[in-house]
Short mmCIF file of C-alpha atoms in Angstrom, two decimals:
data_model
loop_
_atom_site.label_atom_id
_atom_site.label_comp_id
_atom_site.label_asym_id
_atom_site.label_seq_id
_atom_site.Cartn_x
_atom_site.Cartn_y
_atom_site.Cartn_z
CA MET A 1 -45.34 -2.27 -0.59
CA SER A 2 -41.82 -1.91 -1.86
CA ASN A 3 -39.70 -4.66 -3.31
CA SER A 4 -36.67 -5.35 -1.17
CA THR A 5 -33.63 -7.13 -2.48
CA ASN A 6 -31.37 -9.37 -0.49
CA GLU A 7 -28.23 -7.58 -1.65
CA SER A 8 -25.65 -7.31 1.09
CA LYS A 9 -23.96 -3.97 1.50
CA TYR A 10 -20.51 -3.63 3.03
CA PHE A 11 -18.30 -0.91 4.39
CA ASP A 12 -14.82 -1.08 2.89
CA LEU A 13 -11.71 -0.22 4.87
CA HIS A 14 -8.92 0.13 2.31
CA THR A 15 -5.30 0.98 3.00
CA THR A 16 -3.20 2.14 0.06
CA GLY A 17 0.51 2.74 -0.13
CA ILE A 18 3.88 1.66 -1.41
CA GLY A 19 5.84 -1.23 0.04
CA TYR A 20 8.26 -4.09 -0.53
CA LEU A 21 7.08 -7.68 -0.95
CA ASN A 22 8.48 -10.36 1.38
CA ARG A 23 7.72 -14.00 2.20
CA ILE A 24 5.57 -14.88 -0.82
CA ARG A 25 4.16 -18.33 -0.16
CA GLU A 26 1.28 -20.65 -0.91
CA VAL A 27 -0.62 -21.64 2.22
CA LYS A 28 -2.24 -25.08 2.19
CA PRO A 29 -4.70 -25.34 5.09
CA ARG A 30 -5.90 -28.73 6.33
CA LYS A 31 -9.46 -27.78 5.50
CA GLY A 32 -10.16 -25.47 2.60
CA ASN A 33 -8.44 -24.43 -0.58
CA PRO A 34 -4.80 -23.30 -0.85
CA PHE A 35 -4.20 -19.55 -1.18
CA MET A 36 -1.30 -17.18 -1.75
CA ALA A 37 0.04 -15.08 1.12
CA VAL A 38 2.62 -12.29 1.22
CA THR A 39 4.08 -9.89 3.76
CA VAL A 40 4.12 -6.26 2.63
CA ALA A 41 6.69 -3.94 4.24
CA ALA A 42 4.69 -0.72 3.80
CA LEU A 43 6.68 2.52 3.78
CA LYS A 44 5.62 5.30 6.15
CA GLY A 45 6.98 8.47 7.67
CA SER A 46 9.43 11.00 6.33
CA THR A 47 11.46 10.21 3.25
CA GLU A 48 14.50 11.25 5.31
CA SER A 49 13.95 8.42 7.81
CA VAL A 50 11.62 5.80 6.36
CA GLU A 51 9.85 3.40 8.68
CA TYR A 52 8.19 0.12 7.77
CA THR A 53 4.91 -1.42 8.85
CA TYR A 54 4.67 -5.13 8.12
CA ILE A 55 1.27 -6.40 7.01
CA ASP A 56 0.74 -10.12 6.48
CA CYS A 57 -1.78 -10.51 3.66
CA ASN A 58 -3.93 -13.14 2.04
CA VAL A 59 -3.95 -12.47 -1.69
CA VAL A 60 -7.53 -11.98 -2.90
CA GLY A 61 -8.68 -11.93 -6.50
CA ALA A 62 -7.40 -13.57 -9.66
CA GLU A 63 -5.40 -10.57 -10.93
CA ALA A 64 -3.60 -9.95 -7.62
CA ASP A 65 -2.89 -13.69 -7.28
CA LYS A 66 -1.39 -13.82 -10.78
CA LEU A 67 0.82 -10.77 -10.12
CA ILE A 68 2.09 -12.07 -6.78
CA ARG A 69 2.95 -15.44 -8.34
CA ARG A 70 4.92 -13.55 -11.03
CA CYS A 71 6.91 -11.79 -8.28
CA GLN A 72 7.73 -14.91 -6.27
CA GLU A 73 10.90 -15.78 -8.19
CA ALA A 74 12.27 -12.23 -7.84
CA VAL A 75 11.56 -12.13 -4.09
CA ASP A 76 13.16 -15.58 -3.63
CA ALA A 77 16.26 -14.26 -5.48
CA ASP A 78 16.48 -11.38 -2.93
CA LYS A 79 15.58 -8.75 -5.52
CA LYS A 80 13.83 -5.60 -4.30
CA VAL A 81 10.20 -5.83 -5.38
CA LEU A 82 8.35 -2.55 -4.75
CA VAL A 83 4.59 -2.31 -5.31
CA ASN A 84 1.79 0.21 -5.08
CA PHE A 85 -0.89 -1.72 -3.21
CA ARG A 86 -4.42 -1.65 -1.84
CA ILE A 87 -5.06 -3.79 1.24
CA GLY A 88 -8.54 -4.29 2.65
CA ASP A 89 -9.89 -4.90 6.12
CA ILE A 90 -6.70 -4.68 8.19
CA TRP A 91 -6.93 -6.23 11.65
CA ALA A 92 -4.55 -6.97 14.53
CA ASP A 93 -3.83 -10.62 15.30
CA VAL A 94 -2.54 -11.39 18.81
CA PHE A 95 -0.09 -14.28 19.16
CA THR A 96 2.41 -15.77 21.62
CA TYR A 97 6.00 -16.53 20.63
CA SER A 98 6.57 -20.29 20.87
CA SER A 99 10.37 -20.28 20.52
CA GLY A 100 13.39 -18.02 20.46
CA PRO A 101 14.44 -15.26 22.85
CA LYS A 102 10.85 -13.92 23.07
CA GLN A 103 9.34 -17.31 23.91
CA GLY A 104 6.16 -16.91 25.96
CA GLN A 105 5.78 -13.20 25.20
CA THR A 106 2.58 -11.94 23.63
CA SER A 107 2.70 -9.71 20.56
CA ALA A 108 0.49 -8.60 17.69
CA SER A 109 0.80 -8.59 13.92
CA LEU A 110 -1.20 -6.75 11.28
CA LYS A 111 -3.14 -8.85 8.82
CA GLY A 112 -5.22 -7.95 5.80
CA ARG A 113 -6.36 -8.91 2.32
CA LEU A 114 -4.21 -7.80 -0.62
CA LEU A 115 -6.83 -6.63 -3.11
CA TYR A 116 -5.05 -4.70 -5.85
CA ILE A 117 -1.60 -3.87 -7.23
CA ALA A 118 -1.29 -0.70 -9.32
CA TRP A 119 2.34 -1.19 -10.37
CA ILE A 120 5.39 -3.34 -9.67
CA LYS A 121 9.09 -2.43 -9.78
CA VAL A 122 11.84 -5.04 -9.56
CA ASP A 123 15.21 -3.51 -8.66
CA GLY A 124 13.95 -0.09 -9.78
CA GLU A 125 12.59 -1.21 -13.18
CA TYR A 126 8.86 -1.19 -13.92
CA VAL A 127 7.68 -4.69 -14.77
CA TYR A 128 3.93 -4.07 -14.47
CA GLN A 129 1.57 -1.13 -14.55
CA ALA A 130 -2.19 -1.58 -14.25
CA PRO A 131 -4.26 -0.10 -17.05
CA LEU A 132 -5.74 3.26 -16.13
CA LYS A 133 -9.42 3.31 -15.29
CA GLU A 134 -11.64 5.99 -16.79
CA GLU A 135 -13.09 6.87 -13.41
CA ALA A 136 -10.55 7.47 -10.66
CA PRO A 137 -11.29 5.79 -7.32
CA ALA A 138 -12.48 8.04 -4.52
CA SER A 139 -9.51 7.13 -2.34
CA SER A 140 -7.03 9.51 -0.77
CA GLU A 141 -5.90 12.63 -2.57
CA SER A 142 -2.27 11.88 -1.75
CA GLN A 143 -2.12 9.37 -4.60
CA ALA A 144 -3.03 12.15 -7.01
CA LEU A 145 -0.02 14.20 -5.90
CA ILE A 146 2.67 11.70 -6.84
CA THR A 147 2.17 9.25 -9.68
CA PRO A 148 4.44 6.27 -10.34
CA ALA A 149 6.05 8.10 -13.27
CA GLU A 150 7.01 10.99 -10.97
CA ILE A 151 8.74 8.83 -8.39
CA GLN A 152 12.42 9.47 -8.94
CA SER A 153 13.73 7.26 -6.18
CA GLU A 154 12.25 4.99 -3.60
CA ALA A 155 13.09 4.05 -0.04
CA PRO A 156 15.57 1.28 0.62
CA ALA A 157 14.26 -2.21 1.15
CA PRO A 158 13.85 -2.97 4.84
CA ALA A 159 16.98 -4.11 6.69
CA GLU A 160 19.08 -4.01 3.54
CA SER A 161 20.09 -0.39 3.12
CA THR A 162 19.81 2.95 4.92
CA ALA A 163 20.36 5.33 2.00
CA LYS A 164 18.45 8.58 2.21
CA VAL A 165 15.56 9.15 -0.14
CA THR A 166 14.43 12.45 -1.60
CA PRO A 167 10.80 12.96 -2.54
CA ALA A 168 9.78 13.53 -6.12
CA ALA A 169 9.25 17.13 -7.04
CA VAL A 170 5.60 18.09 -6.91
CA THR A 171 4.81 21.41 -8.53
CA PRO A 172 1.70 23.11 -7.12
CA SER A 173 -0.67 24.69 -9.59
CA ALA A 174 -0.19 28.39 -10.27
CA LYS A 175 -2.07 30.60 -7.80
CA THR A 176 -4.83 32.72 -9.17
CA PRO A 177 -5.34 36.15 -7.65
CA ALA A 178 -8.19 36.38 -5.14
CA LYS A 179 -11.37 38.11 -6.18
CA PRO A 180 -11.52 41.70 -4.90
CA ALA A 181 -14.39 40.93 -2.49
CA ARG A 182 -12.47 38.06 -0.95
CA ALA A 183 -9.26 40.05 -0.70
CA ALA A 184 -11.05 42.90 1.10
CA ARG A 185 -12.78 40.47 3.47
CA GLY A 186 -9.41 38.94 4.36
CA GLN A 187 -7.95 42.37 5.12
CA ARG A 188 -10.89 43.26 7.38
CA GLN A 189 -10.47 40.02 9.33
CA ALA A 190 -6.73 40.53 9.72
CA ALA A 191 -7.20 44.07 11.09
#
């Protein structure tokens, strides 16, 4: 007979990216403990015409909570706060507008849990950079292509500016010549 443990195992759905912080606030529910919340305007699409996806997040974890609280004053002062983030377990939340021109219409918003912040820039200046881990996470390879130090410019904050952004230069590694057997095989297939 084998010993079984009661450890729960979970599947993680993590979304990583770069985005601007908006609406930092402390939520005080009637039942339960207060928690920090923030809306992240995540950048997506071409650097020539950036688009934003807004994700309303509960801040999870002591380190992320501390960093978001540090950013609250800058966001309230309308400074551009850009972060490299990891959000977990994104879901769509359906709601109905209760006032305004869209009153009565149904819509959806993205929600998630802000788990980790790798770095923070306020008005283009680094104010925080997480210590490097010895073992890199097994997340997307796209993060390995452009590091925070290589980012020369970032997209404009949503609804504030429409300046064009150029991507940071990424130099591919030097190509090594193919082995003779591989080169010959490629020629046979092309013929």
